[in-house]
JSON list of C-alpha atoms in Angstrom, two decimals:
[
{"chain": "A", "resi": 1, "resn": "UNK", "atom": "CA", "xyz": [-38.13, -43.43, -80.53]},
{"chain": "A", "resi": 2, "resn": "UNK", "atom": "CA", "xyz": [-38.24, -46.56, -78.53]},
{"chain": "A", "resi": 3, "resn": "UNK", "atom": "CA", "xyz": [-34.72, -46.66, -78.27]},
{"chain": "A", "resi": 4, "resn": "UNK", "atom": "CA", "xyz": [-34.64, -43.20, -77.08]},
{"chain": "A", "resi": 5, "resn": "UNK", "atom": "CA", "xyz": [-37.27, -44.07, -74.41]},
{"chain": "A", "resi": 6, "resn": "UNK", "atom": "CA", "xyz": [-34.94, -46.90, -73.51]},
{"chain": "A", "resi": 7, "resn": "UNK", "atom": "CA", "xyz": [-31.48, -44.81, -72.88]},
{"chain": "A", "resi": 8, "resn": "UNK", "atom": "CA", "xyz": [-34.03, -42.33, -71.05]},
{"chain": "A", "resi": 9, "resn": "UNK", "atom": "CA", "xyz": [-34.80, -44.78, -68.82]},
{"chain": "A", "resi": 10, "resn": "UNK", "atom": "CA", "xyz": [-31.49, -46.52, -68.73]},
{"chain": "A", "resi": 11, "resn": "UNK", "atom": "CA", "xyz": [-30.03, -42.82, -67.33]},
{"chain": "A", "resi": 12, "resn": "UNK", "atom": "CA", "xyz": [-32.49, -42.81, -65.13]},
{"chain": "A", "resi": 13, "resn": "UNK", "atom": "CA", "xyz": [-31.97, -45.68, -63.45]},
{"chain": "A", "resi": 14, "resn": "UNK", "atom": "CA", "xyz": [-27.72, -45.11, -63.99]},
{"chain": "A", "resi": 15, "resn": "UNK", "atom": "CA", "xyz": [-28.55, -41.54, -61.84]},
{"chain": "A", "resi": 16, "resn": "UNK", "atom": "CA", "xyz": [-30.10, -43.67, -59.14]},
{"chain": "A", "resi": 17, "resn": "UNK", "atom": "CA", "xyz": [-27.63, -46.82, -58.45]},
{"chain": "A", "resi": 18, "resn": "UNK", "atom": "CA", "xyz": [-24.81, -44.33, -58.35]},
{"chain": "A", "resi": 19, "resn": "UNK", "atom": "CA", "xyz": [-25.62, -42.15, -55.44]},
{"chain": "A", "resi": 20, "resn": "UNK", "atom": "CA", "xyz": [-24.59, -43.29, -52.42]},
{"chain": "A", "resi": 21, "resn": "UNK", "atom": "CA", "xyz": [-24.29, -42.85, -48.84]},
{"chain": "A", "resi": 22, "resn": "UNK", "atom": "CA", "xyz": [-20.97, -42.27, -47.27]},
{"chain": "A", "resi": 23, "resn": "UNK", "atom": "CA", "xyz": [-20.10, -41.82, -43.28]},
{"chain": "A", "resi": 24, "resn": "UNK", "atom": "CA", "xyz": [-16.79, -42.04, -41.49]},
{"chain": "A", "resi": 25, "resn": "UNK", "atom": "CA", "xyz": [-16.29, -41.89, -37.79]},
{"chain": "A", "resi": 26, "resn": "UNK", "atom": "CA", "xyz": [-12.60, -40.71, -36.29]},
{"chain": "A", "resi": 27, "resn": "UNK", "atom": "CA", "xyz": [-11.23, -41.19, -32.70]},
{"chain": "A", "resi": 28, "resn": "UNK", "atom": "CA", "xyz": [-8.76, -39.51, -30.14]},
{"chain": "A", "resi": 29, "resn": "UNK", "atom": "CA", "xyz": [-7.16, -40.09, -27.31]},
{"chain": "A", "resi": 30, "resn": "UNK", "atom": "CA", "xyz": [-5.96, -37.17, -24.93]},
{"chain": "A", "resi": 31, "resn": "UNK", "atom": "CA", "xyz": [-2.29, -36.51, -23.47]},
{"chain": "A", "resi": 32, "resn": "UNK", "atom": "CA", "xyz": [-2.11, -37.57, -19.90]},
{"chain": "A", "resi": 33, "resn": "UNK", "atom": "CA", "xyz": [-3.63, -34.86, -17.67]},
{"chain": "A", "resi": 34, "resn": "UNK", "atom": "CA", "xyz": [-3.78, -34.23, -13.87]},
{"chain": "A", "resi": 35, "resn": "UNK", "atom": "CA", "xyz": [-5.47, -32.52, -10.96]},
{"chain": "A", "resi": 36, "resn": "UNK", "atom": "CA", "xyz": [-4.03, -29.25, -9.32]},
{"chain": "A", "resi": 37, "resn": "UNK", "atom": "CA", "xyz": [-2.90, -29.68, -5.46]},
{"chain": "A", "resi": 38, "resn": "UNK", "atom": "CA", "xyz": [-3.66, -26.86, -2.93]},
{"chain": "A", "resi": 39, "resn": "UNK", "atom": "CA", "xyz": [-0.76, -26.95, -0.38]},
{"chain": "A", "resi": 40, "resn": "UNK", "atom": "CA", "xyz": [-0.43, -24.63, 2.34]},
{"chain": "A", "resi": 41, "resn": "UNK", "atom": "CA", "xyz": [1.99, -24.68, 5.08]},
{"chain": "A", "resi": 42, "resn": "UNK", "atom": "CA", "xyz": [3.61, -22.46, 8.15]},
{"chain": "A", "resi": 43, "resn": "UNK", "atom": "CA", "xyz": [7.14, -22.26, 8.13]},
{"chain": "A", "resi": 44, "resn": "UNK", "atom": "CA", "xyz": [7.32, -25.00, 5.86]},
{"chain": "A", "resi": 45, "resn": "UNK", "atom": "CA", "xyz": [5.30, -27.27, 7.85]},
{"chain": "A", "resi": 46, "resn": "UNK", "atom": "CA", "xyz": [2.21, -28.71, 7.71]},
{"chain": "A", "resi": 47, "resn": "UNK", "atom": "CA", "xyz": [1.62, -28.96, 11.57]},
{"chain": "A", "resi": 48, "resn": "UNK", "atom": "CA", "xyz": [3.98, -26.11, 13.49]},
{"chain": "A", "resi": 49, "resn": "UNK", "atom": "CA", "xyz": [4.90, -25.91, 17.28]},
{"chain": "A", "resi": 50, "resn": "UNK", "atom": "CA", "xyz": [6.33, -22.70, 18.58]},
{"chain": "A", "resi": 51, "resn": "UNK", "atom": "CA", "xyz": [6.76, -20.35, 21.24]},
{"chain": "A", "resi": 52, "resn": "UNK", "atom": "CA", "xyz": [6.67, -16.40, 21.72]},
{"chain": "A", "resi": 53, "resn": "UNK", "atom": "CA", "xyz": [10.21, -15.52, 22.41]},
{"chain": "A", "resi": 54, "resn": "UNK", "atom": "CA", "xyz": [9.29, -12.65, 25.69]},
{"chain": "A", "resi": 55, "resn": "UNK", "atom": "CA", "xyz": [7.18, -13.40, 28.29]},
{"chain": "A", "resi": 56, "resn": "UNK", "atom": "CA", "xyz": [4.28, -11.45, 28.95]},
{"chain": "A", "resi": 57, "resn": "UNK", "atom": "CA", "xyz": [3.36, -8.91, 31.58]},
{"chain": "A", "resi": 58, "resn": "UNK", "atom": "CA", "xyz": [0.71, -6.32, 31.50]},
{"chain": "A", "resi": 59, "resn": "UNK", "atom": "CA", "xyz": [1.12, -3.68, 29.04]},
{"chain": "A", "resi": 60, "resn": "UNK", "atom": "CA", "xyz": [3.64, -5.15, 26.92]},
{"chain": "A", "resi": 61, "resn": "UNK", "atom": "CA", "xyz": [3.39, -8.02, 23.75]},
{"chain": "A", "resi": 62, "resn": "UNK", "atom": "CA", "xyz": [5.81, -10.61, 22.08]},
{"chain": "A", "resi": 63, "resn": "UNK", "atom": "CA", "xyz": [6.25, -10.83, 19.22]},
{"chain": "A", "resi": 64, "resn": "UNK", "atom": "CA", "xyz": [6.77, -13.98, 16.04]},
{"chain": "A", "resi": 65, "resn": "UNK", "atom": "CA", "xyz": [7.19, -14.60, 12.27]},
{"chain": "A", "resi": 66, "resn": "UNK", "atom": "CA", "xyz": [5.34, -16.91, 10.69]},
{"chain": "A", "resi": 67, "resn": "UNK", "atom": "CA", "xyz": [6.37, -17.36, 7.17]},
{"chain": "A", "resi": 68, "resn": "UNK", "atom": "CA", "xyz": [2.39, -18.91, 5.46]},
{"chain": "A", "resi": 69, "resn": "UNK", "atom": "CA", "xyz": [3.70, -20.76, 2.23]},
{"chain": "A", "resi": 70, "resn": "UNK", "atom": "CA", "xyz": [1.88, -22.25, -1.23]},
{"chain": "A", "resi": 71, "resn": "UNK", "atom": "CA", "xyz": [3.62, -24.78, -2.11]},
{"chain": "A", "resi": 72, "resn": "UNK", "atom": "CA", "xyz": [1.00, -26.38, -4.11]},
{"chain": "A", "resi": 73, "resn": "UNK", "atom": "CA", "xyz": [0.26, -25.88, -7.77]},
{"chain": "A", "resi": 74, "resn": "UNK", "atom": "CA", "xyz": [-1.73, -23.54, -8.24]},
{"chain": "A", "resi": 75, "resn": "UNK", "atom": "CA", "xyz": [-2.18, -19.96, -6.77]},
{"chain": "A", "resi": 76, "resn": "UNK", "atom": "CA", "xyz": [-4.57, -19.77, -3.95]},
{"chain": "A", "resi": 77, "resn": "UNK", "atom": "CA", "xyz": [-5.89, -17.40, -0.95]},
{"chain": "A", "resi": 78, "resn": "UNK", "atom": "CA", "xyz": [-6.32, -17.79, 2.44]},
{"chain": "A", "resi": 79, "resn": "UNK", "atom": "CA", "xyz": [-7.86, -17.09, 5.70]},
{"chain": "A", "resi": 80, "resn": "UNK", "atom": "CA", "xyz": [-6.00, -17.34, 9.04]},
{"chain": "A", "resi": 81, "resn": "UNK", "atom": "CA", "xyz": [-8.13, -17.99, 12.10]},
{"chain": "A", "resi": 82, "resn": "UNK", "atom": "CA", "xyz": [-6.89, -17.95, 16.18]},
{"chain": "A", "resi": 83, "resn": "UNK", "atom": "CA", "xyz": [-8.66, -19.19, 19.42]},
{"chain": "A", "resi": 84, "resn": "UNK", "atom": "CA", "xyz": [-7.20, -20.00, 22.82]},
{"chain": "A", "resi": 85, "resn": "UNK", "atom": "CA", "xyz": [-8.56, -22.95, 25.07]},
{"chain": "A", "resi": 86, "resn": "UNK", "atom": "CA", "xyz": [-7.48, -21.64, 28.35]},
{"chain": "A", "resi": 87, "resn": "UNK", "atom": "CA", "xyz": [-7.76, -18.13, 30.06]},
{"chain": "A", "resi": 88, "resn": "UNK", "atom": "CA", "xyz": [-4.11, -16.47, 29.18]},
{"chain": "A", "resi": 89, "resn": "UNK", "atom": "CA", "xyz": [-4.68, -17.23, 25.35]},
{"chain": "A", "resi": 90, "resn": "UNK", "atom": "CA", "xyz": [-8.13, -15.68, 25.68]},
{"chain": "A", "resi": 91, "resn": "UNK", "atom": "CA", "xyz": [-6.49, -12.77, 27.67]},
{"chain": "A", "resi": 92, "resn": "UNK", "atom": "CA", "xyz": [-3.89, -11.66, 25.20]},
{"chain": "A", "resi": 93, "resn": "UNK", "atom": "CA", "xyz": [-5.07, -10.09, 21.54]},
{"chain": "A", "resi": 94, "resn": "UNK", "atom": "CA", "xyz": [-3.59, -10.45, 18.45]},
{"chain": "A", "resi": 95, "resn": "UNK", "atom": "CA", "xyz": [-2.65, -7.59, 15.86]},
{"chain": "A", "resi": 96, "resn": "UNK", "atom": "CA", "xyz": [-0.09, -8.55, 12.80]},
{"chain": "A", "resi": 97, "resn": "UNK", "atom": "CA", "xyz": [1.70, -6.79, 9.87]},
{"chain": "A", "resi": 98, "resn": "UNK", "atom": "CA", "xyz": [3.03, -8.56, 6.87]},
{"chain": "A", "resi": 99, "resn": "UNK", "atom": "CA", "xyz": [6.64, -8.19, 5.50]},
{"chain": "A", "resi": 100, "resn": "UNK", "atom": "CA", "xyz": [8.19, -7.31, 8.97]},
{"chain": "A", "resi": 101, "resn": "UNK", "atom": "CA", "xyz": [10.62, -8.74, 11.63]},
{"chain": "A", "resi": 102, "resn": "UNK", "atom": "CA", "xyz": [9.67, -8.14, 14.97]},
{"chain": "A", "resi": 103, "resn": "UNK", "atom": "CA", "xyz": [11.07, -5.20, 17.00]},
{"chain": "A", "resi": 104, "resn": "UNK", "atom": "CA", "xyz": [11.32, -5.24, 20.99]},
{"chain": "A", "resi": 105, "resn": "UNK", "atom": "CA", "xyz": [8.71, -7.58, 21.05]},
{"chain": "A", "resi": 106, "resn": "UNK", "atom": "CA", "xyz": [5.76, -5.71, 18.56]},
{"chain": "A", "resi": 107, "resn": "UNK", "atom": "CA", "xyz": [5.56, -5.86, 14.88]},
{"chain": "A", "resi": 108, "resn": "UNK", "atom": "CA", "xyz": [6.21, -2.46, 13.47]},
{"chain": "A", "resi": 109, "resn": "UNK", "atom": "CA", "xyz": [2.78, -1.39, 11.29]},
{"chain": "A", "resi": 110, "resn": "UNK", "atom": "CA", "xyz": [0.91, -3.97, 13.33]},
{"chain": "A", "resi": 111, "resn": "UNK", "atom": "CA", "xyz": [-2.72, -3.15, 12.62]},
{"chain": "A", "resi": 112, "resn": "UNK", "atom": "CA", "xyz": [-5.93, -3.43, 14.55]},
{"chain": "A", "resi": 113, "resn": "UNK", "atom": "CA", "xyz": [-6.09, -6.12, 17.58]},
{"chain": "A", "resi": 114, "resn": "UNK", "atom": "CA", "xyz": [-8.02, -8.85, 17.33]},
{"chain": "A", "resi": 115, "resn": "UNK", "atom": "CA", "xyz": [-9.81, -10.65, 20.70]},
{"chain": "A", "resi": 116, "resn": "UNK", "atom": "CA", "xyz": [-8.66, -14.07, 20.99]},
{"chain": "A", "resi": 117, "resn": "UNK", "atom": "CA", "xyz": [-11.52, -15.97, 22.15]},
{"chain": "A", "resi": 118, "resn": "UNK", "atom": "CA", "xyz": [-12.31, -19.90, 22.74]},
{"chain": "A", "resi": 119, "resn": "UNK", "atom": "CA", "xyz": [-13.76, -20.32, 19.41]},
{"chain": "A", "resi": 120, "resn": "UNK", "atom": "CA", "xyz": [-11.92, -19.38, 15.96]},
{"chain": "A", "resi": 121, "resn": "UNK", "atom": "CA", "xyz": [-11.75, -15.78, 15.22]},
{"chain": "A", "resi": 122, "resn": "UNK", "atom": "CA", "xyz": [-10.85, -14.50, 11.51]},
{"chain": "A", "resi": 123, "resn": "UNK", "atom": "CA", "xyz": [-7.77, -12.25, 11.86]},
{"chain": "A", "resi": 124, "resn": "UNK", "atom": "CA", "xyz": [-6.71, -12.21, 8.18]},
{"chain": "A", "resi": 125, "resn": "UNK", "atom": "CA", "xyz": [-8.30, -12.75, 4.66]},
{"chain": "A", "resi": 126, "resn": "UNK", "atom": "CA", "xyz": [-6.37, -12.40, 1.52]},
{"chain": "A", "resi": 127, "resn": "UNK", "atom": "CA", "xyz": [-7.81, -11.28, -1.52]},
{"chain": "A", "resi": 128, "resn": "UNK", "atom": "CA", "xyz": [-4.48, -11.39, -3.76]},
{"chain": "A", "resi": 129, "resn": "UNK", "atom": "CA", "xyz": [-3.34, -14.82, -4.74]},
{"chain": "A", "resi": 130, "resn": "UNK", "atom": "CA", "xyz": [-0.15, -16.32, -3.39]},
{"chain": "A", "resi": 131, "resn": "UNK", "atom": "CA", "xyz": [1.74, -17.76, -6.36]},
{"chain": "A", "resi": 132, "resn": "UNK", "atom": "CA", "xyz": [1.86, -21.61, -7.00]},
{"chain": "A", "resi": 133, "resn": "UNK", "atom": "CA", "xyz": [5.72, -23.37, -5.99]},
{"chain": "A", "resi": 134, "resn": "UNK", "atom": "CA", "xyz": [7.52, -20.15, -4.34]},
{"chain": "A", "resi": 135, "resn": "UNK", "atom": "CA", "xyz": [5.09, -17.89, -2.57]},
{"chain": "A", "resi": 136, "resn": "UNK", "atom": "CA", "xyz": [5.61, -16.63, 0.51]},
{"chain": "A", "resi": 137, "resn": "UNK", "atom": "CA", "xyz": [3.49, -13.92, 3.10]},
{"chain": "A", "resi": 138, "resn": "UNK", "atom": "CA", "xyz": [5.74, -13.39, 5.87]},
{"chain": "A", "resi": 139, "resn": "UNK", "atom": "CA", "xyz": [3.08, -12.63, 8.96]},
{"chain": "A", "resi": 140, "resn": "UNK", "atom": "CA", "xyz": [4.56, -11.23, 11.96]},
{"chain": "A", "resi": 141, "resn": "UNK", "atom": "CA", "xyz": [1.89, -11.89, 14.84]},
{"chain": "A", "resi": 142, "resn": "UNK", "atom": "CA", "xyz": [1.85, -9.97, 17.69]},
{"chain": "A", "resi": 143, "resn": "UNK", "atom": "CA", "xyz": [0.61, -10.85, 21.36]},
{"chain": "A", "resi": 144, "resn": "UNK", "atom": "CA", "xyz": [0.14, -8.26, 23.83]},
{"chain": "A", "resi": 145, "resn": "UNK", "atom": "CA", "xyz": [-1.32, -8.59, 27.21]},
{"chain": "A", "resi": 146, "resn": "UNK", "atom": "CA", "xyz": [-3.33, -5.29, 28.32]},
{"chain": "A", "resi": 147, "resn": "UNK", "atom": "CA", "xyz": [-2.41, -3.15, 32.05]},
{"chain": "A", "resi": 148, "resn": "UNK", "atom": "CA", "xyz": [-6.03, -4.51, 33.13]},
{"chain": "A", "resi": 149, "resn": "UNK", "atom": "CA", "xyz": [-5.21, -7.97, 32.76]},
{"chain": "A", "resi": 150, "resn": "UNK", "atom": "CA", "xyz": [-6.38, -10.42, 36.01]},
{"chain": "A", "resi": 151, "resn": "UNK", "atom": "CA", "xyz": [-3.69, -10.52, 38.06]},
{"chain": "A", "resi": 152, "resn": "UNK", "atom": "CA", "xyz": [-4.33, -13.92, 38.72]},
{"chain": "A", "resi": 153, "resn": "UNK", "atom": "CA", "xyz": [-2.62, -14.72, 35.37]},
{"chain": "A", "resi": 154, "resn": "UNK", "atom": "CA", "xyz": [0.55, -14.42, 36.63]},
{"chain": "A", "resi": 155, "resn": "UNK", "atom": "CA", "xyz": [2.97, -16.91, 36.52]},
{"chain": "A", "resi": 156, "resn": "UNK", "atom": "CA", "xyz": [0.50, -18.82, 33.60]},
{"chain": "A", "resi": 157, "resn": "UNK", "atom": "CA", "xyz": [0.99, -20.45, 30.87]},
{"chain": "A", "resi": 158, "resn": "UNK", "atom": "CA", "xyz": [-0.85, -19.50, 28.21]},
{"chain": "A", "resi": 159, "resn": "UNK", "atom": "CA", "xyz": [-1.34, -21.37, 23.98]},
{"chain": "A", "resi": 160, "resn": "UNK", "atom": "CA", "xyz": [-2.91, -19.92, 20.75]},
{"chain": "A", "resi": 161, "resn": "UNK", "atom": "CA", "xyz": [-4.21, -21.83, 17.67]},
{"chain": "A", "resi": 162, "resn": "UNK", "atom": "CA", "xyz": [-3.64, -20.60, 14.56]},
{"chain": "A", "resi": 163, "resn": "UNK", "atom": "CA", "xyz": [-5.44, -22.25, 11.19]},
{"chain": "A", "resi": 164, "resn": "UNK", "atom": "CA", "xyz": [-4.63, -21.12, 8.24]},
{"chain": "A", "resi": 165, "resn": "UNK", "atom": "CA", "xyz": [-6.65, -22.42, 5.18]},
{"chain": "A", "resi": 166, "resn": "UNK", "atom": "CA", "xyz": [-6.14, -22.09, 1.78]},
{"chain": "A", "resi": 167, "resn": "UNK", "atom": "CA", "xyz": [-8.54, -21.68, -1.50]},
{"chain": "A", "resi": 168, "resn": "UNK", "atom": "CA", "xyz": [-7.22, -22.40, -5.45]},
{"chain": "A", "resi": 169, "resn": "UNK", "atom": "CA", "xyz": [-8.06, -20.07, -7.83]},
{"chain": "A", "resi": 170, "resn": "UNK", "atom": "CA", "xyz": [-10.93, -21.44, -9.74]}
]
C-alpha cells in the first residue's frame, strides 16, 4: 500500500511539473505604400491665360473650349466657379455645354446663363467622377453680352475668372 500511495503521489506531482506555459509573438512589415494625388488642370495647365476669340457687342456672345483635366490618381469631381473684377466681366453671363466646339461664337446646347458677378458664382458641379490619368470634360463656355447692355461699355476691356476645384473620391 505504501508504495502505491507513493507512485500516487509521484503522478501527481509528474502531472504538475509537466504542464507548461507556451507564448510566441510574430512580426510584419508592410510593402511600401503611398498617398493618392488630386490633380486638376485647364488645358493642361495648372494656371491658364486666354482670350475669347470675337469681340463683343450687344446681343451677340463668344465663344471658348476649355478642356478641365484629372491628371491625378485617383478619380475626382469638381466644381467650376466665375467672377469678374471690373464692369464688362460683370456685364456679360455665362452659359456652357460639355462635349462641343463652338459655333459662330455660341456653344450649341449651351444651357441656362449664369450672372457673372464680383464674387465667385457656381456655374457647374459634377456629380460623375472624372477618371484618374486620362480624363477629360471638354467645357465650351459661352459669353454673351445682352441688347441692354450700358453703352458706356463700348470700346472696354473686359476679364473673367474661372476656378475650377477638384474633390477625390473617398
Amino acid at each position: 500500500m505504501r508504495a502505491l500511495l507513493a507512485s500516487g503521489i509521484l503522478l501527481g506531482t509528474g502531472a504538475i511539473g509537466t504542464s507548461a506555459l507556451w507564448s510566441t509573438t510574430a512580426a510584419t512589415t508592410s510593402q511600401e505604400f503611398t498617398t493618392a494625388n488630386v490633380d486638376i488642370r485647364a488645358n493642361g495647365e495648372k494656371s491658364l491665360s486666354f482670350s475669347f476669340p470675337e469681340a463683343l457687342l450687344p446681343g451677340r456672345s463668344t465663344a471658348f473650349v476649355i478642356k478641365v483635366q484629372n491628371i491625378g490618381s485617383v478619380p475626382f469631381t469638381y466644381t467650376a466657379t466665375v467672377q469678374s473684377p471690373d464692369a464688362l466681366g460683370r456685364a456679360v453671363t455665362l452659359s456652357y455645354a460639355t462635349g462641343v466646339a463652338p459655333s459662330n461664337g455660341a456653344c450649341p446646347g449651351a444651357g441656362t446663363s449664369t450672372t457673372i458677378t464680383g464674387t465667385p458664382t457656381e456655374f457647374r458641379a459634377t456629380t460623375s467622377w472624372l477618371s484618374p490619368t486620362t480624363g477629360v470634360d471638354a467645357l465650351c463656355l459661352q459669353l454673351s453680352l445682352p441688347t441692354t447692355a450700358d453703352g458706356a461699355l463700348a470700346g472696354q476691356s473686359g476679364s473673367a475668372r474661372f476656378i475650377f476645384s477638384a474633390t477625390g473620391m473617398p
